[in-house]
Amino acid sequence: MERSAQRLGRALVVIVDDRVTQGEYEDVTGPLVTELLEETGFIVDGSVVVPGELVDIRNALNTAVIGGVDLVITVGGTGVSPRDVTPDATAGVLDRPIPGIAEALRASGLAAGAVDAGISRGLVGVSGSTLVVNIAGSRSAVRDGMATLSPLVTHVIEELSSLETP
């Protein structure tokens, strides 16, 4: 219980969804990710919604990194359709990929029946001192992904924070 009381750092959620940006649908995954991050111990700076465009996604990620957040979670745009470009945009921002976490997210999602998580091309890695994580867009992928991610992200954030301390 002690760990949940301490703050792990700041986080930002980036929702990649054309229909939400156009006002056709309400964002239902952003509030879920925010709630799960807060339960893990993060202070969530907010949720940003962007269309599935390389430039918009990359700009949101770069803004978060420059803003000094410790963790950025993107939700959506990780599949195989031509509009699913979140991993492509993320690749251009990462300094160091962490493929093991991305593989864990895919494996656990598939095992839990979240097909979109299982076929996700999502990436995980570090940009500057910010951990960037792509999660598939369904609520089940988000729930499973966050459960898988929580203990791993805690370790990575602690390691990145220790690098900044003299």
Short mmCIF file of C-alpha atoms in Angstrom, two decimals:
data_model
loop_
_atom_site.label_atom_id
_atom_site.label_comp_id
_atom_site.label_asym_id
_atom_site.label_seq_id
_atom_site.Cartn_x
_atom_site.Cartn_y
_atom_site.Cartn_z
CA MET A 1 0.00 0.00 0.00
CA GLU A 2 2.93 2.31 0.60
CA ARG A 3 3.76 2.47 -3.12
CA SER A 4 0.30 3.72 -4.14
CA ALA A 5 0.65 6.66 -1.75
CA GLN A 6 3.85 7.89 -3.36
CA ARG A 7 3.82 9.79 -6.62
CA LEU A 8 5.76 8.22 -9.48
CA GLY A 9 5.78 11.35 -11.60
CA ARG A 10 3.77 13.16 -14.23
CA ALA A 11 1.96 11.48 -17.08
CA LEU A 12 0.10 12.57 -20.20
CA VAL A 13 -2.46 10.58 -22.20
CA VAL A 14 -2.65 10.99 -25.99
CA ILE A 15 -5.76 9.59 -27.64
CA VAL A 16 -5.34 8.93 -31.37
CA ASP A 17 -8.82 8.79 -32.87
CA ASP A 18 -10.18 10.53 -35.96
CA ARG A 19 -13.80 10.10 -34.88
CA VAL A 20 -13.23 11.64 -31.45
CA THR A 21 -11.41 14.65 -32.95
CA GLN A 22 -14.31 15.14 -35.38
CA GLY A 23 -16.84 15.00 -32.54
CA GLU A 24 -18.52 11.82 -33.80
CA TYR A 25 -17.68 9.87 -30.63
CA GLU A 26 -16.91 10.70 -27.03
CA ASP A 27 -13.50 9.71 -25.72
CA VAL A 28 -14.06 6.77 -23.36
CA THR A 29 -10.48 5.49 -23.12
CA GLY A 30 -8.78 8.70 -21.96
CA PRO A 31 -10.67 8.83 -18.65
CA LEU A 32 -10.01 5.10 -18.12
CA VAL A 33 -6.25 5.47 -18.69
CA THR A 34 -6.20 8.55 -16.45
CA GLU A 35 -7.95 6.67 -13.65
CA LEU A 36 -5.60 3.68 -13.94
CA LEU A 37 -2.51 5.91 -14.01
CA GLU A 38 -3.68 7.78 -10.91
CA GLU A 39 -4.28 4.46 -9.13
CA THR A 40 -0.70 3.50 -10.02
CA GLY A 41 0.61 6.73 -8.49
CA PHE A 42 0.99 9.16 -11.37
CA ILE A 43 -0.16 12.74 -11.51
CA VAL A 44 -1.91 13.00 -14.88
CA ASP A 45 -1.40 16.36 -16.58
CA GLY A 46 -4.31 15.69 -18.92
CA SER A 47 -5.54 13.94 -21.99
CA VAL A 48 -4.96 15.20 -25.53
CA VAL A 49 -6.95 13.96 -28.53
CA VAL A 50 -5.29 13.99 -31.96
CA PRO A 51 -6.27 12.61 -35.38
CA GLY A 52 -4.43 9.64 -36.85
CA GLU A 53 -1.89 11.80 -38.66
CA LEU A 54 1.87 11.34 -38.32
CA VAL A 55 2.57 15.03 -37.74
CA ASP A 56 -0.17 15.49 -35.13
CA ILE A 57 0.89 12.41 -33.17
CA ARG A 58 4.58 13.31 -33.33
CA ASN A 59 3.83 16.89 -32.24
CA ALA A 60 1.83 15.67 -29.24
CA LEU A 61 4.65 13.31 -28.22
CA ASN A 62 7.37 15.93 -28.67
CA THR A 63 5.35 18.48 -26.68
CA ALA A 64 4.98 15.98 -23.83
CA VAL A 65 8.70 15.15 -23.84
CA ILE A 66 9.72 18.81 -23.95
CA GLY A 67 7.17 19.49 -21.20
CA GLY A 68 9.03 17.07 -18.97
CA VAL A 69 6.41 14.42 -18.29
CA ASP A 70 7.76 11.11 -17.07
CA LEU A 71 5.31 8.95 -19.01
CA VAL A 72 3.25 9.34 -22.17
CA ILE A 73 0.60 6.74 -22.97
CA THR A 74 -0.87 6.82 -26.47
CA VAL A 75 -4.11 4.96 -27.07
CA GLY A 76 -5.21 3.92 -30.54
CA GLY A 77 -3.81 3.87 -34.03
CA THR A 78 -1.59 0.81 -33.47
CA GLY A 79 -3.25 -1.69 -35.81
CA VAL A 80 -2.68 -2.65 -39.41
CA SER A 81 -5.00 -0.30 -41.30
CA PRO A 82 -3.48 2.53 -43.36
CA ARG A 83 -4.74 5.10 -40.79
CA ASP A 84 -2.97 3.31 -37.92
CA VAL A 85 0.23 5.35 -37.82
CA THR A 86 0.87 5.80 -34.09
CA PRO A 87 3.86 3.40 -34.05
CA ASP A 88 5.32 5.10 -37.12
CA ALA A 89 5.06 8.52 -35.48
CA THR A 90 6.42 7.15 -32.20
CA ALA A 91 9.45 5.57 -33.86
CA GLY A 92 10.59 9.01 -34.96
CA VAL A 93 10.50 10.29 -31.37
CA LEU A 94 12.16 7.43 -29.48
CA ASP A 95 15.83 7.52 -28.52
CA ARG A 96 15.87 3.94 -27.21
CA PRO A 97 13.19 1.32 -27.85
CA ILE A 98 12.18 -1.16 -25.13
CA PRO A 99 10.81 -4.03 -27.23
CA GLY A 100 10.29 -6.38 -24.27
CA ILE A 101 7.53 -4.21 -22.80
CA ALA A 102 5.80 -3.88 -26.19
CA GLU A 103 5.97 -7.66 -26.58
CA ALA A 104 4.54 -8.15 -23.07
CA LEU A 105 1.63 -5.85 -23.90
CA ARG A 106 0.85 -7.81 -27.08
CA ALA A 107 1.15 -11.22 -25.39
CA SER A 108 -0.96 -10.35 -22.36
CA GLY A 109 -3.58 -8.63 -24.51
CA LEU A 110 -3.91 -11.61 -26.80
CA ALA A 111 -4.08 -13.99 -23.82
CA ALA A 112 -6.88 -11.85 -22.35
CA GLY A 113 -8.83 -11.89 -25.62
CA ALA A 114 -8.09 -8.31 -26.69
CA VAL A 115 -7.41 -9.11 -30.35
CA ASP A 116 -6.47 -5.51 -31.17
CA ALA A 117 -3.77 -5.66 -28.47
CA GLY A 118 -2.47 -8.94 -29.87
CA ILE A 119 -2.06 -7.57 -33.38
CA SER A 120 -0.87 -4.15 -32.25
CA ARG A 121 2.27 -2.71 -33.81
CA GLY A 122 2.66 -0.51 -30.72
CA LEU A 123 6.09 0.57 -29.54
CA VAL A 124 7.54 1.32 -26.14
CA GLY A 125 10.69 3.28 -25.53
CA VAL A 126 12.46 6.25 -24.04
CA SER A 127 12.64 9.75 -25.48
CA GLY A 128 14.93 11.94 -23.42
CA SER A 129 13.89 10.99 -19.90
CA THR A 130 10.27 10.24 -20.86
CA LEU A 131 8.85 6.75 -21.23
CA VAL A 132 6.54 6.52 -24.27
CA VAL A 133 4.03 3.65 -24.52
CA ASN A 134 1.60 2.83 -27.36
CA ILE A 135 -1.53 0.88 -26.35
CA ALA A 136 -4.25 -0.44 -28.65
CA GLY A 137 -7.52 1.47 -28.63
CA SER A 138 -10.14 -0.84 -27.12
CA ARG A 139 -11.17 -0.59 -23.46
CA SER A 140 -10.14 -4.22 -22.93
CA ALA A 141 -6.71 -3.54 -24.45
CA VAL A 142 -6.36 -0.49 -22.19
CA ARG A 143 -7.38 -2.39 -19.04
CA ASP A 144 -5.11 -5.34 -19.75
CA GLY A 145 -2.29 -3.15 -21.03
CA MET A 146 -2.30 -0.97 -17.94
CA ALA A 147 -2.33 -4.04 -15.65
CA THR A 148 0.68 -5.43 -17.51
CA LEU A 149 2.40 -2.08 -17.72
CA SER A 150 2.05 -0.84 -14.12
CA PRO A 151 4.84 -2.86 -12.45
CA LEU A 152 7.13 -2.44 -15.46
CA VAL A 153 6.64 1.29 -15.83
CA THR A 154 7.30 1.81 -12.13
CA HIS A 155 10.73 0.22 -12.53
CA VAL A 156 11.59 2.16 -15.70
CA ILE A 157 10.50 5.53 -14.25
CA GLU A 158 12.56 4.91 -11.11
CA GLU A 159 15.60 4.08 -13.26
CA LEU A 160 15.14 7.17 -15.43
CA SER A 161 14.68 9.36 -12.34
CA SER A 162 17.87 8.03 -10.77
CA LEU A 163 19.82 9.10 -13.85
CA GLU A 164 18.79 12.72 -13.25
CA THR A 165 19.99 12.74 -9.62
CA PRO A 166 23.66 13.68 -9.15
#
